[in-house]
XYZ file of C-alpha atoms in Angstrom:
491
model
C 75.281 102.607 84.260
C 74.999 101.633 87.878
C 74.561 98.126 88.173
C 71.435 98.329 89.772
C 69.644 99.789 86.967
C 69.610 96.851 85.367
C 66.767 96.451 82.203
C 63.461 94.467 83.076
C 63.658 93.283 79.186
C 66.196 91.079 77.839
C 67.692 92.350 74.706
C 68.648 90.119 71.716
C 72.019 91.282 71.109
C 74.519 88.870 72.852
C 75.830 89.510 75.880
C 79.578 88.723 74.546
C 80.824 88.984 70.885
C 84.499 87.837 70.172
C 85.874 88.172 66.794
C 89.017 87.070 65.533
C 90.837 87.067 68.861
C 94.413 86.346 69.070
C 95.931 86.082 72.827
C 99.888 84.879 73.724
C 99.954 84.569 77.116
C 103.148 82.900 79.225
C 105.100 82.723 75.853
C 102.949 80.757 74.263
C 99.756 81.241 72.185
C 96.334 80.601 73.969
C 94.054 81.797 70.920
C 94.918 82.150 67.301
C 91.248 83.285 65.785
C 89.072 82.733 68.058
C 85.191 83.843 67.127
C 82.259 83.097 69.678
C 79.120 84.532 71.021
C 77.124 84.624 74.621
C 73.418 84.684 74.291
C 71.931 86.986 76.953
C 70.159 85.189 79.609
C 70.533 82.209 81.416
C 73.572 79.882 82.552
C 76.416 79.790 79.720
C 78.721 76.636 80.270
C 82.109 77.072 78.958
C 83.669 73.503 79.312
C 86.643 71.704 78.377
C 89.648 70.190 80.090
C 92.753 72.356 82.228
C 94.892 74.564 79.917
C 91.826 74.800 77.085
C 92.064 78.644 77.656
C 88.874 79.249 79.674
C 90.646 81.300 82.041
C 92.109 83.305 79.778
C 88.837 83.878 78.005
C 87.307 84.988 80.986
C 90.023 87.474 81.967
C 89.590 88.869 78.238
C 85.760 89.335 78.676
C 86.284 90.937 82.217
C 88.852 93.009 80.562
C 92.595 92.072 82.736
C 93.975 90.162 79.929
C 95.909 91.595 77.186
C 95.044 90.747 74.056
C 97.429 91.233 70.823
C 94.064 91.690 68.216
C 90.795 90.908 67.437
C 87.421 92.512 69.171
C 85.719 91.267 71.781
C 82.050 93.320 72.723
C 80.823 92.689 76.299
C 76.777 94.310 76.805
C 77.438 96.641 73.685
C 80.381 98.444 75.022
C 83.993 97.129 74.041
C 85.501 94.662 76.940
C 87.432 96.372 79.860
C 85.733 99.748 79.086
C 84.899 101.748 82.572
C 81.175 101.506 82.150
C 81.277 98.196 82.027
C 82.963 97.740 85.493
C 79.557 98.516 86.807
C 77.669 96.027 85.061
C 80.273 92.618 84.808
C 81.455 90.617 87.718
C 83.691 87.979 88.184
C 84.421 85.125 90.277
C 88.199 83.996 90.200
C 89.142 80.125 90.610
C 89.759 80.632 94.418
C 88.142 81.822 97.085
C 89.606 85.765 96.023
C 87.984 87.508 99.582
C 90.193 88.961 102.217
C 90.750 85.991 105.108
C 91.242 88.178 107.354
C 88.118 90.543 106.965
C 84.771 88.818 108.181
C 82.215 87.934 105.902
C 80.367 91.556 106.624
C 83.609 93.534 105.873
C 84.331 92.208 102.670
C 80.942 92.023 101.706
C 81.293 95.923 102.625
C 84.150 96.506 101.002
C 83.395 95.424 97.533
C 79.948 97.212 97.381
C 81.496 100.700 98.131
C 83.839 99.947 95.322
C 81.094 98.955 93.090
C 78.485 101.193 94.228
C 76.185 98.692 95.901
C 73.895 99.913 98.724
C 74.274 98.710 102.562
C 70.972 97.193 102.049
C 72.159 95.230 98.914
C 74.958 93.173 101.395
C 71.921 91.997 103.668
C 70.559 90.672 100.197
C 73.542 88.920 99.627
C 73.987 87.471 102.831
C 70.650 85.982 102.541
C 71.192 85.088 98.654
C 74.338 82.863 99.703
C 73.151 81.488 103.253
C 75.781 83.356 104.888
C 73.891 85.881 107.137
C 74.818 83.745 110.269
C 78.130 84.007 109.415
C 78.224 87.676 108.577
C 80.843 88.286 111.646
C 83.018 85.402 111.404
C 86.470 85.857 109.708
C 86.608 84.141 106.130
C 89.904 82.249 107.225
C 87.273 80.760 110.162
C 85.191 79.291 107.401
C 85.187 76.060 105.876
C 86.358 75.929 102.101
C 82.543 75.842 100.916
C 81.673 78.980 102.767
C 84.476 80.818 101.466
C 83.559 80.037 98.106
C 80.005 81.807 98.791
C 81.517 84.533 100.354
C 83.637 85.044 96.596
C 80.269 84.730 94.792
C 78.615 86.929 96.930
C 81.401 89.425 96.493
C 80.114 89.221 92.035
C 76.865 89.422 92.699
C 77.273 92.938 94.434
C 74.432 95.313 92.948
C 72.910 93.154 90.654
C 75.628 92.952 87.617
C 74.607 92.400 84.123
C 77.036 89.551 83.445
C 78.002 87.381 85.936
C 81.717 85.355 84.743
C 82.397 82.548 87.376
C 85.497 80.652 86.790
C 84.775 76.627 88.068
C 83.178 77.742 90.800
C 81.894 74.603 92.007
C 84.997 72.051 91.420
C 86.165 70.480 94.429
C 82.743 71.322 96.608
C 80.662 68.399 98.069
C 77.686 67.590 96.197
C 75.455 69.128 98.643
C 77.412 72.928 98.710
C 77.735 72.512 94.291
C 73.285 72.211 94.270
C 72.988 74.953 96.692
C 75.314 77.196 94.757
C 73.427 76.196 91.305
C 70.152 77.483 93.359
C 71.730 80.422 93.314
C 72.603 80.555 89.992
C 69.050 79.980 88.432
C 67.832 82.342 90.965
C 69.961 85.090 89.267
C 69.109 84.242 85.826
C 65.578 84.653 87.261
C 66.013 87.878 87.536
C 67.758 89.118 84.013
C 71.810 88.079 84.783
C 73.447 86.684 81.883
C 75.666 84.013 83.792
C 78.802 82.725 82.648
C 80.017 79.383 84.365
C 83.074 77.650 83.219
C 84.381 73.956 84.220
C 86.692 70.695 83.465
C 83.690 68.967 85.010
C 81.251 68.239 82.377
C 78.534 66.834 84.745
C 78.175 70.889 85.178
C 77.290 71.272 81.324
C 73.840 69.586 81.946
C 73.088 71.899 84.627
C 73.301 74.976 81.775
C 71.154 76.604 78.803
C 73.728 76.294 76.495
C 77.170 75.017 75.664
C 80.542 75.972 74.599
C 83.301 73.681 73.933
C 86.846 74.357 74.216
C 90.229 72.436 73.339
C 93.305 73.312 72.858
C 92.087 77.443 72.495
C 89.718 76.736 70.205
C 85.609 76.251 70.187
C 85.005 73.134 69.020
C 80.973 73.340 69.472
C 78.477 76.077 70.506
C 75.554 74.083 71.510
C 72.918 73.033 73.941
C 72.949 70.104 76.600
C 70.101 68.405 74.614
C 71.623 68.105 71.497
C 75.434 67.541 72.523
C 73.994 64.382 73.897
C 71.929 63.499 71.055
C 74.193 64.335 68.356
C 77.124 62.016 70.040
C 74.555 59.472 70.747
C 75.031 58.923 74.649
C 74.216 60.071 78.088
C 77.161 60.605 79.509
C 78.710 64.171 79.230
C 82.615 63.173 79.672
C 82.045 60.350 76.817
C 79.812 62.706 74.544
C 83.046 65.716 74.847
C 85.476 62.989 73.966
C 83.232 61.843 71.134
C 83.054 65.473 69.693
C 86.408 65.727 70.069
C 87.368 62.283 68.053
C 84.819 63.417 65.498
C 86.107 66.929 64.898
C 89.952 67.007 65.770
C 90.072 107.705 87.631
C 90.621 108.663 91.157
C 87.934 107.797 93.334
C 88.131 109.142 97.254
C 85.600 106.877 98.019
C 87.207 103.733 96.839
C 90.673 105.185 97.889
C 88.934 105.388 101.460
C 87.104 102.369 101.204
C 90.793 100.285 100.158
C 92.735 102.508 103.000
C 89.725 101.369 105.883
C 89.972 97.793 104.446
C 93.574 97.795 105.078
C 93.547 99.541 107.974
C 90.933 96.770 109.815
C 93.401 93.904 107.847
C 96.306 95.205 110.130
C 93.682 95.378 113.043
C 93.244 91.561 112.408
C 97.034 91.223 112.588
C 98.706 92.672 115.760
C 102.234 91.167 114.887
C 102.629 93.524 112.170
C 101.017 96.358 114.458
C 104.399 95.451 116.610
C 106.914 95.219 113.499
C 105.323 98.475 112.869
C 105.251 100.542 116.166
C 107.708 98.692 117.823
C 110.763 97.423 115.699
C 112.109 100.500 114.570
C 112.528 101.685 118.451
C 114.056 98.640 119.425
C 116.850 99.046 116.632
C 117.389 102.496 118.121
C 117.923 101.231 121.395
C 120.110 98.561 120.204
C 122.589 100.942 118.831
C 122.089 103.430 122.360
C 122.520 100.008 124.255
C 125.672 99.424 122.033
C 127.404 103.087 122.362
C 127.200 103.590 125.617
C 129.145 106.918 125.147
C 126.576 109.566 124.786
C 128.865 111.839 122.437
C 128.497 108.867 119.812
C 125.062 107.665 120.132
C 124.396 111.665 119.333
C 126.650 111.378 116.218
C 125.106 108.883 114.643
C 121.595 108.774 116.559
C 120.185 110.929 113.980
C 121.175 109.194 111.139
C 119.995 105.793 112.865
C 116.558 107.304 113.718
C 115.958 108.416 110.013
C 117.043 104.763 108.607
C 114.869 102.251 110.722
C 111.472 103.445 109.879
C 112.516 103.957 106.397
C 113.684 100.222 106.694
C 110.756 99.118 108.143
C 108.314 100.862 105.823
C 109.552 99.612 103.013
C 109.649 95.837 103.851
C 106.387 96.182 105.341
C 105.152 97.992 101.943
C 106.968 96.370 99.362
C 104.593 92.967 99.367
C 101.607 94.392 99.438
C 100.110 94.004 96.210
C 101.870 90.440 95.587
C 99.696 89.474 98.375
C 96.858 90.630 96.159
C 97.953 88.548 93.352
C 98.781 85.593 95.208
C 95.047 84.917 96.953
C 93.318 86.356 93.397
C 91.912 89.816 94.667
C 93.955 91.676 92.345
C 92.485 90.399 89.753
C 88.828 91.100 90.893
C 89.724 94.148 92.034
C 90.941 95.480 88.730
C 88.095 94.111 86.995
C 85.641 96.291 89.218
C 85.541 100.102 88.776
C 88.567 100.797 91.077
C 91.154 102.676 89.515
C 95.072 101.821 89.749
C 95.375 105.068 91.778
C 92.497 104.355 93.827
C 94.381 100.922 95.153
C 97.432 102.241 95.202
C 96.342 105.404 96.677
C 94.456 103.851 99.069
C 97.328 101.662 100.486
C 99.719 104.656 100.675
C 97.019 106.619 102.679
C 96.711 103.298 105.162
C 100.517 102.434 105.504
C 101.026 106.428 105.915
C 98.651 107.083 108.996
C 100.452 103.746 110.417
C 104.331 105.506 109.484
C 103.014 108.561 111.271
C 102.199 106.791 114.203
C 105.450 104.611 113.755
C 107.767 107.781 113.548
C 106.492 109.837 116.501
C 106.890 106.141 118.824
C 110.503 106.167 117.491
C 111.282 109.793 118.199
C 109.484 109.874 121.442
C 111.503 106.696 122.407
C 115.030 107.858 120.752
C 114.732 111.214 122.985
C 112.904 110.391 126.323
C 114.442 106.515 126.692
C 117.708 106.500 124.349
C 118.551 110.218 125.607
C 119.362 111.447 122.075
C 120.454 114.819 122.384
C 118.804 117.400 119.747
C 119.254 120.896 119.509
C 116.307 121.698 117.482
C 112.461 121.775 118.359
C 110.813 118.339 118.837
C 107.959 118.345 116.412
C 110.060 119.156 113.584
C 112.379 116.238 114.385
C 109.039 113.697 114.257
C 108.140 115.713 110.900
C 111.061 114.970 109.421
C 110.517 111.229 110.752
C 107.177 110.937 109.279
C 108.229 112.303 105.824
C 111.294 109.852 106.136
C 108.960 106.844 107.172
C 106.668 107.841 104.309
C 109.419 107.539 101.736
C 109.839 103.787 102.569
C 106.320 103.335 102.066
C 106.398 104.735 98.793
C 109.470 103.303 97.681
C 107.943 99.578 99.113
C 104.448 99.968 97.039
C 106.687 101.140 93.933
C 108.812 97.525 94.362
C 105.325 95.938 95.049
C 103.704 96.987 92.086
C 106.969 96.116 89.891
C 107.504 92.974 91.114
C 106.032 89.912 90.117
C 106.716 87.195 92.591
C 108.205 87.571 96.123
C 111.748 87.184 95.107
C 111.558 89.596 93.071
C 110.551 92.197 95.918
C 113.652 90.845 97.861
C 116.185 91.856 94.790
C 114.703 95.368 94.860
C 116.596 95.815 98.376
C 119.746 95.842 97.088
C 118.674 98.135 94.300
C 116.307 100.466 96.627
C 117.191 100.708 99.538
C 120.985 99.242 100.207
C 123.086 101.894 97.954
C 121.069 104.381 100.419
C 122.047 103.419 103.286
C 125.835 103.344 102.121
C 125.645 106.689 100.591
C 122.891 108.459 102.825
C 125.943 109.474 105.581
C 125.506 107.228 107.836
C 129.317 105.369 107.616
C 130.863 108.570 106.072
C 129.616 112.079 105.805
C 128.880 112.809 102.429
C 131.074 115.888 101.621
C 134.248 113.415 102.700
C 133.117 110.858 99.643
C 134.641 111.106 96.477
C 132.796 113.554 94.034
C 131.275 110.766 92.200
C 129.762 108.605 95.019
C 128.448 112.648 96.728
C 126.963 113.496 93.228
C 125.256 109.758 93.463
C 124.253 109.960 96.788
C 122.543 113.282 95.361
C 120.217 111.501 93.564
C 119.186 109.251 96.730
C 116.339 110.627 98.817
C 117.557 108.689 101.895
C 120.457 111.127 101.680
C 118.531 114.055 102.037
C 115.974 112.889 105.097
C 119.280 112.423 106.600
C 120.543 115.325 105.893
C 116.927 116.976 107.498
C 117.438 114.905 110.491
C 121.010 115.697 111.198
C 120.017 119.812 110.982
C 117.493 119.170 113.131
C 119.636 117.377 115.643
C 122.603 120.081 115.236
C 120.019 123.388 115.656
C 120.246 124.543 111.869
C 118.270 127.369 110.389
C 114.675 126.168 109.050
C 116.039 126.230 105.452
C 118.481 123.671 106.132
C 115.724 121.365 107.178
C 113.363 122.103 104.731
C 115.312 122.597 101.909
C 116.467 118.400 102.232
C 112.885 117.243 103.329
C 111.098 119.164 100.101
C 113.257 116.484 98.184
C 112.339 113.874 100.443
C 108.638 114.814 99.871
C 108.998 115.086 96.184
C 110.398 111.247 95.822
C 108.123 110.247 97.827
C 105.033 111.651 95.576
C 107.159 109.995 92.183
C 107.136 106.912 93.755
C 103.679 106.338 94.904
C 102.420 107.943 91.474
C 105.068 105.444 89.618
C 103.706 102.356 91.279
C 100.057 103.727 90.183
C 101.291 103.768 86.483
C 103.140 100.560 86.737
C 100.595 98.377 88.228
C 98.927 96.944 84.857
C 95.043 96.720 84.656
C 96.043 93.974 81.822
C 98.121 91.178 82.155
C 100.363 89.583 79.737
């Protein structure tokens, strides 16, 4: 169901039944039982103070959080489903938009990946004030806009269910009523909005109530009556008083991620340079360095196959951690984009920028550095590109794996290091020892070496091939590897 379709009637089913859910998450247990329902319609207000679990509630309804059992229904269909990536947005704690896209490209963005029309992101513009800021970079804007621009990124195409996690804490008063304007307008017109907060001034701003400590609900109730039933007119004193009394693969969204990544790195010439530029420079180091043409051609080669490789893969190999760190990840996995439509769509945007990369590096190794080659030029720069896209692989695969940014750093001794000892550059490989040649076997840095090094010496078209095929082959594991191993769910 496209999530402009949405029904003109409300139906009285809730929007959100959990039963019985049990959640661990960080080693320690969030939920133990937990049973709750969201009415359909108007602003739901899930309150309580930091570490309650409303977070991890929300990720469970959106469908990114593990659970270990229990049933949770979201709009009829089970929670995490496909169809329901149409028809459920959410709003993470931060500002999860792409600071370096402008308002318009994000906006963009997320409505090919959702299905929105063009004419839906004028809507939006206008729906969260932003339409004079449509051009401006989101690192440009102040902390308030930014905000809008994330809520304007959920309510893409009209969504069903709306989960927005404290979405006004820390805003001035002025930005929080203008963003609650918003709010009733989209429960005006059918959403089902879910709002949580530690602020509980916000729970007399919704239709209903649900309280939260310590993982559990500890009342499902209405503004109205939480104050009369605790006898007071202050929400903070009336919480504490209740407490004390009751102790698949998509080309258009692999397009649309490649073009967003592709205008990101627009937005960013120093990594254009690190790109185009480093690997060349390394080459010309090691020309400047052996002066004496006979050795420069000896180990040229080998040089020109391991700097883009090198520079590929540190490029590459953060490239979803940045996801995680400034939250997009997580929205991005709870819209309909597949893990091999992000993935995908990275590899197809770092690939067009290692194909430009490796023909600047052969051009530069053969025209400036003088390396001599007996073979033709083109296949030299396809063996480059291949080569180049093997680091890119092999960086989204320790992307994907990795968890924090130190653990991408430990991958290059495991990745790429024990390559470039065994790939021939120090030692050819048929003078190693038969254990360290039958390793280096089983290292596809080895073979684009070996592709390079026929190329450079005039070999039949087998010899080249034959290596690169293996290259090629890796290079396909890896990126489908880092598709697999990028969880929709986290633990």
């Amino acid at each position: 169901m496209n999530r402009g379709s949405r029904a003109a009637t409300v139906s009285p089913e809730p929007a959100v039944v959990v039963r019985d859910l049990r959640v661990r998450r960080g080693g320690r247990t969030v939920f133990d039982g937990l049973d709750l329902e969201v009415a359909r319609g108007g602003v739901t207000g899930l309150m309580g103070p930091s570490g309650c679990g409303k977070t991890t509630l929300m990720r469970t309804v959106v469908g990114t959080q593990r659970v270990r059992s229990g049933r949770v229904t979201v709009l009829g269909e089970q929670a995490g489903t496909p169809a329901l990536r149409h028809r459920v947005a959410y709003d993470t704690q931060s500002a999860s938009v792409y600071s370096d896209l402008t308002v318009e490209q994000n906006l963009r963005y997320f409505a090919r990946l959702t299905g929105a029309s063009r004419a839906d992101v004028g809507r939006v513009l206008d729906q969260v004030n932003l339409r004079d800021q449509a051009s401006r970079r989101v690192d440009a804007l102040s902390g308030g806009q930014a905000s809008r621009v994330s809520l304007g990124v959920a309510i893409l195409g009209r969504p069903e269910l709306v989960v927005l996690d404290e979405p006004t804490v820390g805003l001035d008063p002025l930005l929080r009523e203008e963003l609650w304007e918003v709010f009733r307008s989209l429960t005006a017109e059918g959403a089902t909005l879910v709002v949580s907060s530690h602020v509980m001034d916000e729970a007399l701003r919704c239709d209903r109530l649900l309280l939260m400590r310590d993982g559990r609900l500890v009342a499902d109730t209405t503004p109205e009556r939480l104050l009369s039933e605790t006898r007071t007119s202050d929400p903070d004193r009336a919480f504490l008083a209740l407490i004390e009394g009751g102790a698949g693969l998509s080309p258009t969204r692999t397009f649309a991620t490649a073009g967003r990544v592709l205008r990101q790195l627009g937005h960013d010439p120093r990594s254009i340079v690190l790109l185009l530029v480093a690997p060349s420079l390394l080459v010309g180091l090691f020309a400047w360095l052996f002066t004496d043409t006979t050795v420069f051609d000896g180990i040229g080669p080998a040089i020109l196959a391991l700097f883009p490789f090198v520079v590929m893969f540190l490029i590459t190999s953060v490239t979803t951690l940045r996801e995680r760190r400034s939250g997009t990840l997580e929205r991005l996995l709870s819209t309909p984009i597949g893990r091999f439509d992000l993935i995908f769509g990275y590899a197809f945007a770092f690939g067009l920028a290692a194909v430009a990369q490796a023909f600047v590096t052969v051009l530069f190794a053969v025209y400036v550095c003088g390396l001599d080659i007996e073979g033709p030029l083109w296949t030299l720069g396809l063996v480059a590109v291949v080569d180049a896209l093997l680091g890119t692989a092999l960086g989204l695969l320790a992307s994907a794996f990795a968890r924090t940014e130190f653990q991408a750093v430990q991958f290059m001794p495991v990745l790429v290091f024990p390559q470039i000892i065994l790939g021939g550059l120090f030692m050819p490989r048929d003078q190693m020892p038969d254990v360290l040649y039958a390793v280096s076997d089983w290292l596809p840095l080895s073979h684009a070496i070996d592709a390079v090094n026929a190329v450079a010496a005039g070999d039949p078209a087998w010899d080249v091939y034959r290596p690169l095929l293996v290259v090629a082959a890796f290079t396909v594991g890896a990126v489908l590897l880092a598709s697999l191993t990028l969880r929709r769910r986290t633990p």
